[in-house]
Amino acid sequence: MSADDSYEVFAIRYGHHPRPASANFLGGDPHDGNMPLDYFVWAIVGRSGTVIIDTGFDEAVGARRGRQTTKPVREGLASIGVDPNTVENVIVSHLHYDHSGNYDLFPRARYHLQDREMAYATGRCMCHPVIGNSFEPDYVVAMIRKVFAGRVAFHDGEDRIAPGITVHHIGGHTKGLQCVRVNTARGPVVLASDATHLYAHMDGGRVFPTVYNVADVLEGYATLRKLAPTARHIVPGHDPLVLTRYPAAKPGLEGWVARLDVEPAA
Ligand SMILES: [Zn+2]
Ligand SMILES: [Zn+2]
């Protein structure tokens, strides 16, 4: 591996949702205090360009769904000098509304998606509101339009996006959920996205209530651990603790943009 294949990695918070802990776990939670979710996109920055993971929701859809937009995704990217017009690769972990909106933000990008996720989001499972409600039809249609425009690269299981950046099918939460593994100066970092919403899910063997297959969620925690050298190299998809454990990308970005390629605090 050359130095060219080692990246800086950022978690960029764009949204927030206060909620009781019982809303975060299948079967509820015995303590049931406040346990909010944060909403993130991630940026992988290296010499050969920037790879974005997920595109968030836009403010209108967030508001309709009762989610607060803390900072629009575009502003988060700008805070670390990422111009969306120059981004050539976007990895979509899965097609839930909070990961696949802002679909016009990256006009030049190719979108990387698992075969199974597109089949899931356009097939019979969407006939069931309890599953389909987590998808935004306009966002799914926008991805279909990108397919016909030649702007989607499909992956089946594990694949390489760039030197030192790979995707890995996990499933569970959605049928085609994928996580991302990226080489950094502290070793490979695994961006779990919704393969574990919070540290508490993976650490406790617990399951977020939005789910396609419970067993695959639980097996997914083992997959994350196999992909990462230690648990400290796994970054959950919605945990506010990410912004306290990792340092701000630079002064002034505290609580907004964190640097993931450096060791987290305990
Ligand atoms: Zn999700
Ligand atoms: Zn999510």
mmCIF file of C-alpha atoms and ligand atoms in Angstrom, residues 94 96-99 134 173-174 177 193-194 197 208 210 238, ligand 1:
data_model
loop_
_atom_site.group_PDB
_atom_site.id
_atom_site.type_symbol
_atom_site.label_atom_id
_atom_site.label_comp_id
_atom_site.label_asym_id
_atom_site.label_seq_id
_atom_site.Cartn_x
_atom_site.Cartn_y
_atom_site.Cartn_z
ATOM 1 C CA HIS A 94 -28.576 2.066 1.172
ATOM 2 C CA HIS A 96 -33.408 4.969 2.939
ATOM 3 C CA TYR A 97 -34.563 8.595 2.760
ATOM 4 C CA ASP A 98 -31.894 9.844 5.154
ATOM 5 C CA HIS A 99 -29.085 8.453 2.976
ATOM 6 C CA SER A 134 -38.462 4.555 5.162
ATOM 7 C CA HIS A 173 -31.325 -3.361 8.072
ATOM 8 C CA THR A 174 -32.177 -3.228 4.355
ATOM 9 C CA LEU A 177 -27.083 -2.311 2.847
ATOM 10 C CA SER A 193 -23.650 3.401 8.183
ATOM 11 C CA ASP A 194 -26.839 1.685 9.351
ATOM 12 C CA HIS A 197 -26.941 2.901 14.098
ATOM 13 C CA PHE A 208 -32.782 -1.112 15.426
ATOM 14 C CA THR A 210 -36.368 -0.646 11.095
ATOM 15 C CA HIS A 238 -26.281 7.682 13.657
HETATM 16 ZN ZN ZN B 1 -31.431 3.076 7.145
#
